[in-house]
Structures are given as C-alpha cells and as structure tokens.
C-alpha positions as protocol buffer text, in pm:
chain_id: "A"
residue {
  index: 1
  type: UNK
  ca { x: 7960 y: 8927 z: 3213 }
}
residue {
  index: 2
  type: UNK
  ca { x: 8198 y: 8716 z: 3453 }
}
residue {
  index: 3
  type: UNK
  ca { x: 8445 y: 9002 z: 3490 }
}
residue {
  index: 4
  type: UNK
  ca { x: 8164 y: 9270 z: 3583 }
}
residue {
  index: 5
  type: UNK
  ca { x: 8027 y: 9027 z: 3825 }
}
residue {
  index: 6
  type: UNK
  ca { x: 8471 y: 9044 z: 4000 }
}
residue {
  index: 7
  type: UNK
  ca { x: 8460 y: 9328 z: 3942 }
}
residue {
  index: 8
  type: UNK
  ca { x: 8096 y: 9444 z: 4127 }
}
residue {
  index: 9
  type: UNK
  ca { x: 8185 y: 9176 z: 4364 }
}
residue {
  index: 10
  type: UNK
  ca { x: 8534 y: 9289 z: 4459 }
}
residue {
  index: 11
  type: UNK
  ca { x: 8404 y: 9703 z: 4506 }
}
residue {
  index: 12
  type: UNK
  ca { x: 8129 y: 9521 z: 4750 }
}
residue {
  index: 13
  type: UNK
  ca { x: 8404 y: 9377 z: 4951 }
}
residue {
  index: 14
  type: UNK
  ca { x: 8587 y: 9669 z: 4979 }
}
residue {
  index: 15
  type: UNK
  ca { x: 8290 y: 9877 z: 5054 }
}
residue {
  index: 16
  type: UNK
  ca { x: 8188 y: 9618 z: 5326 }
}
residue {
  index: 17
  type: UNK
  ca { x: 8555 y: 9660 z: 5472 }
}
residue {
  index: 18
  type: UNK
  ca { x: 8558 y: 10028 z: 5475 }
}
residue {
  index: 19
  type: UNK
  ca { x: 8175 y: 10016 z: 5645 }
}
residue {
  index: 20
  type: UNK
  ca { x: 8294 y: 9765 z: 5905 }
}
residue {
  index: 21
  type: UNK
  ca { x: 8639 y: 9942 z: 5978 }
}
residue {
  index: 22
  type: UNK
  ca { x: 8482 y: 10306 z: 6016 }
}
residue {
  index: 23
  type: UNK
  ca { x: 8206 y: 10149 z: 6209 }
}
residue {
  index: 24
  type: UNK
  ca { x: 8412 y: 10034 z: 6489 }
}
residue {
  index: 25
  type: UNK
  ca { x: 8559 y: 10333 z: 6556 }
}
residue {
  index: 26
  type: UNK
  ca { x: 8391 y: 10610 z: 6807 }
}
residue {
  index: 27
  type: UNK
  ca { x: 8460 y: 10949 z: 6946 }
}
residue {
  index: 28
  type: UNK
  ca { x: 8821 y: 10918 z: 7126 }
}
residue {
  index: 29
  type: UNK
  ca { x: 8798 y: 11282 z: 7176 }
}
residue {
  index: 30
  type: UNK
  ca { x: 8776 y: 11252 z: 7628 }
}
residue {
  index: 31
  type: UNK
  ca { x: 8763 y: 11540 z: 7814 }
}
residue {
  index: 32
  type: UNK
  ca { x: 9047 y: 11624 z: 8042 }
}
residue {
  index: 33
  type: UNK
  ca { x: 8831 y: 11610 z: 8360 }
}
residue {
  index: 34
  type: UNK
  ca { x: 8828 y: 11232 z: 8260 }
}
residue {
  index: 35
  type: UNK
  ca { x: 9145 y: 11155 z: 8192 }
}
residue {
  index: 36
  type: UNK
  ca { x: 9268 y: 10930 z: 8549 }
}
residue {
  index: 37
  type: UNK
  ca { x: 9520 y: 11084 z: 8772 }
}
residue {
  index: 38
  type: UNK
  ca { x: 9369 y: 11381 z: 8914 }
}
residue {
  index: 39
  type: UNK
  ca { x: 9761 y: 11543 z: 8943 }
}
residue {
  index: 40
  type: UNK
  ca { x: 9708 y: 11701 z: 8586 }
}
residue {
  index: 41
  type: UNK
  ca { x: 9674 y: 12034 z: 8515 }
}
residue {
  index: 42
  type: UNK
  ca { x: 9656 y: 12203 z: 8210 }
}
residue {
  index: 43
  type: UNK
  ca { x: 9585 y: 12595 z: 8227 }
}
residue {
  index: 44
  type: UNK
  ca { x: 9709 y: 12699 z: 7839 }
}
residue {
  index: 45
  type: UNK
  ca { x: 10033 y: 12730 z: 7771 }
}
residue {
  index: 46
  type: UNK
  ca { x: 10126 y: 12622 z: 8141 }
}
residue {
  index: 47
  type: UNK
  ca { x: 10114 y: 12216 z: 8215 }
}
residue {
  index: 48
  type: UNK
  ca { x: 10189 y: 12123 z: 8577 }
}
residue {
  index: 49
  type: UNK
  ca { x: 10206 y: 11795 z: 8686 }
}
residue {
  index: 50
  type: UNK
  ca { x: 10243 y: 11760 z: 9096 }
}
residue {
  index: 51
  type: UNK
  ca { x: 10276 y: 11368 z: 9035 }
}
residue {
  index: 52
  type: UNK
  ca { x: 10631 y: 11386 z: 8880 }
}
residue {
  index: 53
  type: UNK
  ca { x: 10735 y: 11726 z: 9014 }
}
residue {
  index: 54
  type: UNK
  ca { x: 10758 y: 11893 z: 8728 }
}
residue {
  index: 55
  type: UNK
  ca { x: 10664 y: 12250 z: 8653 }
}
residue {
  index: 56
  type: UNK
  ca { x: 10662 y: 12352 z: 8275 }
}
residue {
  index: 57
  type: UNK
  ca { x: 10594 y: 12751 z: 8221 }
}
residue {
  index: 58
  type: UNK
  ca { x: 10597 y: 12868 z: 7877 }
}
residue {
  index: 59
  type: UNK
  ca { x: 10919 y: 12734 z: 7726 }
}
residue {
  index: 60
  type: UNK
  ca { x: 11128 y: 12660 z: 8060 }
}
residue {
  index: 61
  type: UNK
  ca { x: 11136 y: 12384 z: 8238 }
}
residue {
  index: 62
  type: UNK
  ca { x: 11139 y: 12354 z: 8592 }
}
residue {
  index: 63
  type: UNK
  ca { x: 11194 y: 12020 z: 8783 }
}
residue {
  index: 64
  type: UNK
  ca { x: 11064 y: 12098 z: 9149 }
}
residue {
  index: 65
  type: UNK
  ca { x: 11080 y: 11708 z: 9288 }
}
residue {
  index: 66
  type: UNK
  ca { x: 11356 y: 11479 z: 9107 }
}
residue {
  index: 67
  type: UNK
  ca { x: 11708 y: 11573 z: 9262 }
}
residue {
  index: 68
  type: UNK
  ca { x: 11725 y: 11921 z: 9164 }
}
residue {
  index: 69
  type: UNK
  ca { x: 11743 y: 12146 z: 9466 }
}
residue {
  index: 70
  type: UNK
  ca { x: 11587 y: 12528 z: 9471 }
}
residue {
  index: 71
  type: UNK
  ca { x: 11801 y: 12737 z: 9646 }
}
residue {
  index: 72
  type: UNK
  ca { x: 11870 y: 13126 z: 9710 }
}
residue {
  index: 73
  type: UNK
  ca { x: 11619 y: 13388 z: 9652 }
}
residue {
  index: 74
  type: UNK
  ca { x: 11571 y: 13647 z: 9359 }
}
residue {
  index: 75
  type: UNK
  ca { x: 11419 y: 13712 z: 9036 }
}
residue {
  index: 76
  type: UNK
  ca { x: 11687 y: 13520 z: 8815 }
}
residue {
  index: 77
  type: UNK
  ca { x: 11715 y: 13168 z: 8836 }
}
residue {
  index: 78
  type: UNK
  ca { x: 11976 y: 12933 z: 8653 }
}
residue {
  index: 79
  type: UNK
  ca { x: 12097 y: 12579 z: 8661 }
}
residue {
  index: 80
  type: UNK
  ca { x: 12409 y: 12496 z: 8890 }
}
residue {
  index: 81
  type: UNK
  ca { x: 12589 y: 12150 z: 8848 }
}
residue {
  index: 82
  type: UNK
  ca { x: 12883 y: 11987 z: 9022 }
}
residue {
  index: 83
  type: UNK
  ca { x: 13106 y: 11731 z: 8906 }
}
residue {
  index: 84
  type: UNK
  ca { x: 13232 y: 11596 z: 9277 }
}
residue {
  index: 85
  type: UNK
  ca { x: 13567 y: 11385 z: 9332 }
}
residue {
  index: 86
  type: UNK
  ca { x: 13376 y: 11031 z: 9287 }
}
residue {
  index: 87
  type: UNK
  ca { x: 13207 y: 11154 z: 8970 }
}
residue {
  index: 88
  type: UNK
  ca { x: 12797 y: 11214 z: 9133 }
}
residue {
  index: 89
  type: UNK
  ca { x: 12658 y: 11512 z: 9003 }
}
residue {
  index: 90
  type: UNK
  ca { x: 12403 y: 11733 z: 9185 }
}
residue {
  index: 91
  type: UNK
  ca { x: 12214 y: 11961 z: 9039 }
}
residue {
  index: 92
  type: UNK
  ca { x: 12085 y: 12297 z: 9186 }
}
residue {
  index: 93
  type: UNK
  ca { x: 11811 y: 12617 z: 9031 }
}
residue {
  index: 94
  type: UNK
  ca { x: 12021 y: 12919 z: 9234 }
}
residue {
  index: 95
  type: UNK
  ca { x: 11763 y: 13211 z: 9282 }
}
residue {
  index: 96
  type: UNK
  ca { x: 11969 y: 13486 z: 9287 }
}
residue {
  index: 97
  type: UNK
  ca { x: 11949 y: 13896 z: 9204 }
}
residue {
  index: 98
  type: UNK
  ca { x: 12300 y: 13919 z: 9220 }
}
residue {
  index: 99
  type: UNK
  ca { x: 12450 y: 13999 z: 8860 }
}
residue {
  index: 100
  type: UNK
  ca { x: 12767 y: 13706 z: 8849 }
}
residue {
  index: 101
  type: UNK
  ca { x: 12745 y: 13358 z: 8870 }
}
residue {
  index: 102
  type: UNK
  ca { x: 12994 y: 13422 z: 9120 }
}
residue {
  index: 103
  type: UNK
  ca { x: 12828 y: 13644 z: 9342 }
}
residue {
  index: 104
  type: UNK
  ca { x: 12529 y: 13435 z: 9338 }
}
residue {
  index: 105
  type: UNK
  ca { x: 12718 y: 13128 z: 9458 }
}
residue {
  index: 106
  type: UNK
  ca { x: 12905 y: 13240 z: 9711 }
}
residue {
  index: 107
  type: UNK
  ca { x: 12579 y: 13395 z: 9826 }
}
residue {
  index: 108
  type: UNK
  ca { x: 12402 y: 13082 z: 9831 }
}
residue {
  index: 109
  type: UNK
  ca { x: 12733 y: 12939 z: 10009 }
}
residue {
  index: 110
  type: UNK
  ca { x: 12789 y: 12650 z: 9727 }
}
residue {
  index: 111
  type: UNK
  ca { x: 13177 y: 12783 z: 9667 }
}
residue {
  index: 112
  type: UNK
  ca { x: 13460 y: 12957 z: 9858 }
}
residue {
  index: 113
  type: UNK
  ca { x: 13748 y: 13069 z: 9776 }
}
residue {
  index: 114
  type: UNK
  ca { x: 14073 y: 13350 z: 9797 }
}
residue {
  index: 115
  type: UNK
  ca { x: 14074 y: 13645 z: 9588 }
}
residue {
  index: 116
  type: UNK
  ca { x: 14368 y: 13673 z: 9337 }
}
residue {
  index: 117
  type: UNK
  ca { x: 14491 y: 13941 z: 9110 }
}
residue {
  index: 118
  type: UNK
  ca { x: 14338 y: 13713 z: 8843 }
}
residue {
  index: 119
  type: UNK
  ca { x: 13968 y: 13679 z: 9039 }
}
residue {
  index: 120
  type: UNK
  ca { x: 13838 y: 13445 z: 9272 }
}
residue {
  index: 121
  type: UNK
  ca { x: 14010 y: 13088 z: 9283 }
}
residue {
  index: 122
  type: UNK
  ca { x: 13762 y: 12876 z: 9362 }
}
residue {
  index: 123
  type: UNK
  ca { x: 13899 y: 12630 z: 9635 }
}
residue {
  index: 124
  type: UNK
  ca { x: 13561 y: 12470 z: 9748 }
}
residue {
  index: 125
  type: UNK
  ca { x: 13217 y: 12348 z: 9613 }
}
residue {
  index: 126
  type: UNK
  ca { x: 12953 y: 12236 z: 9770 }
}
residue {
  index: 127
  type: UNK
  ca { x: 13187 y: 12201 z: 10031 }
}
residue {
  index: 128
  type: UNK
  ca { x: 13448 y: 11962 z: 9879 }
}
residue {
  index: 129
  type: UNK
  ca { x: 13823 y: 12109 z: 9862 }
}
residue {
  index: 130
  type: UNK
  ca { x: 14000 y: 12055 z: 9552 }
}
residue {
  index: 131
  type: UNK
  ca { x: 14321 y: 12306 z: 9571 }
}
residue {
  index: 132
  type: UNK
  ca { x: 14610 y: 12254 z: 9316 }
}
residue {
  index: 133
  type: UNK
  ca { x: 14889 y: 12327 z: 9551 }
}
residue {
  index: 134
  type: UNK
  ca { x: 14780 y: 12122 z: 9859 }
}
residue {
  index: 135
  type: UNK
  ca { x: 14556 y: 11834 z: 9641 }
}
residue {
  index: 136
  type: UNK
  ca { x: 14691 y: 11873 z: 9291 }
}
residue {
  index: 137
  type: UNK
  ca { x: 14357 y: 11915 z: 9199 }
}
residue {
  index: 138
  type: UNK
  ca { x: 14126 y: 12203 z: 9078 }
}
residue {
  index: 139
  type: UNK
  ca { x: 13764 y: 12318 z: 8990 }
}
residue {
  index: 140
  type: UNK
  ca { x: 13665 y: 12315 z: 8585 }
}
residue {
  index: 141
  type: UNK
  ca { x: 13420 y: 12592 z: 8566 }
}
residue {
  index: 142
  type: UNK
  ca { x: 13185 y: 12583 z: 8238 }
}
residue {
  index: 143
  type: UNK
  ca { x: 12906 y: 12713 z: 8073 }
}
residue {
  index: 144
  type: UNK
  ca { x: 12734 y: 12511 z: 7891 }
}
residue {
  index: 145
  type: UNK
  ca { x: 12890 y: 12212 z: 7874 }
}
residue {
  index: 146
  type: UNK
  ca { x: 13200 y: 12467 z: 7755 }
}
residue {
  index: 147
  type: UNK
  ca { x: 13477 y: 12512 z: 7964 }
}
residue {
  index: 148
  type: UNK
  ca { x: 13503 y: 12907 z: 8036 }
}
residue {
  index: 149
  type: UNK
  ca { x: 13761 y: 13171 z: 7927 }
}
residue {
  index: 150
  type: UNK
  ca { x: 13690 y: 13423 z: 8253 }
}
residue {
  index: 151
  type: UNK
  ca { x: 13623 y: 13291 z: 8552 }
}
residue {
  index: 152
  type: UNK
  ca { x: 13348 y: 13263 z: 8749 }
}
residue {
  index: 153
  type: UNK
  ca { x: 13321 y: 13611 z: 8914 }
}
residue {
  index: 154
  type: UNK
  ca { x: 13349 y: 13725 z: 8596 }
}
residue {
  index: 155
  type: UNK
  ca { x: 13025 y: 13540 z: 8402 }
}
residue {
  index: 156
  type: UNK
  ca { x: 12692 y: 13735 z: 8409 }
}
residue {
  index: 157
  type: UNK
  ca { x: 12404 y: 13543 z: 8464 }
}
residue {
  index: 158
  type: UNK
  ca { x: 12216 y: 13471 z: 8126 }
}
residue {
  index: 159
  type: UNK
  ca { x: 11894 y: 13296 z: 8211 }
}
residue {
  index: 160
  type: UNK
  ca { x: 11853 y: 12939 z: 8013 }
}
residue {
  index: 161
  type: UNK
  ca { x: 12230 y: 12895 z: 8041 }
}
residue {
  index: 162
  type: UNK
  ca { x: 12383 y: 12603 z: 8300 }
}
residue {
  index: 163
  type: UNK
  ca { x: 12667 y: 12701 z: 8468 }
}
residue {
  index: 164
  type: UNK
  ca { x: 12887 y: 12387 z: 8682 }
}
residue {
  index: 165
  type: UNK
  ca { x: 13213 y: 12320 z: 8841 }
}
residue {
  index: 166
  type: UNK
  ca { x: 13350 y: 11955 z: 8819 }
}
residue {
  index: 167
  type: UNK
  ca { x: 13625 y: 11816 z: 9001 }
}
residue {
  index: 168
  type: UNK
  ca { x: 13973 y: 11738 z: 8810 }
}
residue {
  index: 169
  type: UNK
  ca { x: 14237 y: 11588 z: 8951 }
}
residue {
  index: 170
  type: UNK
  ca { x: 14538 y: 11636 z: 8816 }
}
C-alpha cells in the first residue's frame, strides 16, 4: 500500500510539472509585420535588409553598403580583390559584358599595363605600380584564392568565382 501511494504520488508530481511547464508557454509564432526594425524585407526566396546593406537574391550574395564597391556596367558581375603594398584589401562587384577578367578591368580602369608576346603584364592596380624591373615587385593574379596558370586577359568570367591581384614584393 505504501509503495502505490510513491508511486501515485510521484506520477502526480510529474503530471503537475508537465501541466505547469506547458502552461507557461504561449504562441511565439509573431508575424513579420511585428517583428521591430522596419528595414526587413522578406519577399520568398529574396531577403533584403537596407539596415546592414545587404542584398541576398536566391543563392548569391550581394553586399551593397560594407566596403565593397559596385562598379562598371553589364549583365555579369564578379568579385574583384586587391592585395595593396601595405597589405589592405579592397574589395570591388565589376559589372561588366566584356568576356575576360581582363577586359573587364581595364574597362573599369582598376589595372594597366603593356602588352607582351605572353599577354598583358599587369603593371598597375587600382592605381599602385608594382613593376619587377623598376620595383622588383609584381602583381599575383588568382582565382579563387588559387594563383592562376594564364593570365589575366586570358580568364573568362565565370560568375560566383573571385578573381584578385595582390602585391608581392620580391
């Protein structure tokens, strides 16, 4: 009889916990009209938030206000970055329609050069010399992250790639 009465007693408790625990809780489900911060959009797929400055459509990712620069116009659009001689990096989307990243920069203006029986050799970005013979320094081109075989007048634009140039002194 003792051990029924735990044994009752303890399923009560638990019971009462459960109750108590469930009955706290209320709908959490707020409507995004609600939510603070009127700078919040969501349309679908598409989330856009003017606060921050960033744009996301689908699966890229644009950011419009946070040190990344638009430049150029066109269709395509890819990520330029340069390494400069004291190691800052700035960051550009190049709008382009041209076909090569090299086209498309020395559209925009962000590198210079002389023509060579081997391609362009890229003297100056973003206006910033760096010319093995005079400085005894030169311009690493990569893509993605990967330092490239062809040069730059040479590399089709493939959207979602990020193409850069970064200062190295010999």
């Amino acid at each position: 009889m003792k051990n029924n009465f735990k044994f009752i007693l303890s399923l009560l408790l638990v019971v009462l916990i459960a109750v108590g625990t469930f009955a706290g809780c209320d709908d959490k489900n707020v409507p995004v009209s609600e939510i603070p911060g009127d700078d919040i959009t969501n349309t679908g797929e598409d989330v856009t938030n003017t606060g921050e400055g960033i744009t996301n459509i689908g699966e890229g990712i644009t950011n419009i206000g946070e040190g990344i620069t638009n430049i150029g116009e066109g269709e395509t659009v890819f990520r330029f970055e340069v390494t400069d001689d004291e190691g800052e990096v700035t960051v550009w989307n190049v709008h382009t329609d041209k076909e090569t990243v090299g086209a498309a920069l020395l559209e925009v203006e962000l590198i210079d050069g002389e023509e060579s029986s081997y391609g362009l050799m890229v003297t100056h970005v973003n206006g910033i010399r760096a010319d093995f013979t005079e400085d005894n320094a030169w311009w690493a081109f990569l893509v993605d992250g990967e330092m490239s075989l062809v040069g730059v007048d040479s590399v089709a634009i493939k959207e979602g790639e990020t193409y850069a140039f970064v200062y190295t002194p010999n």
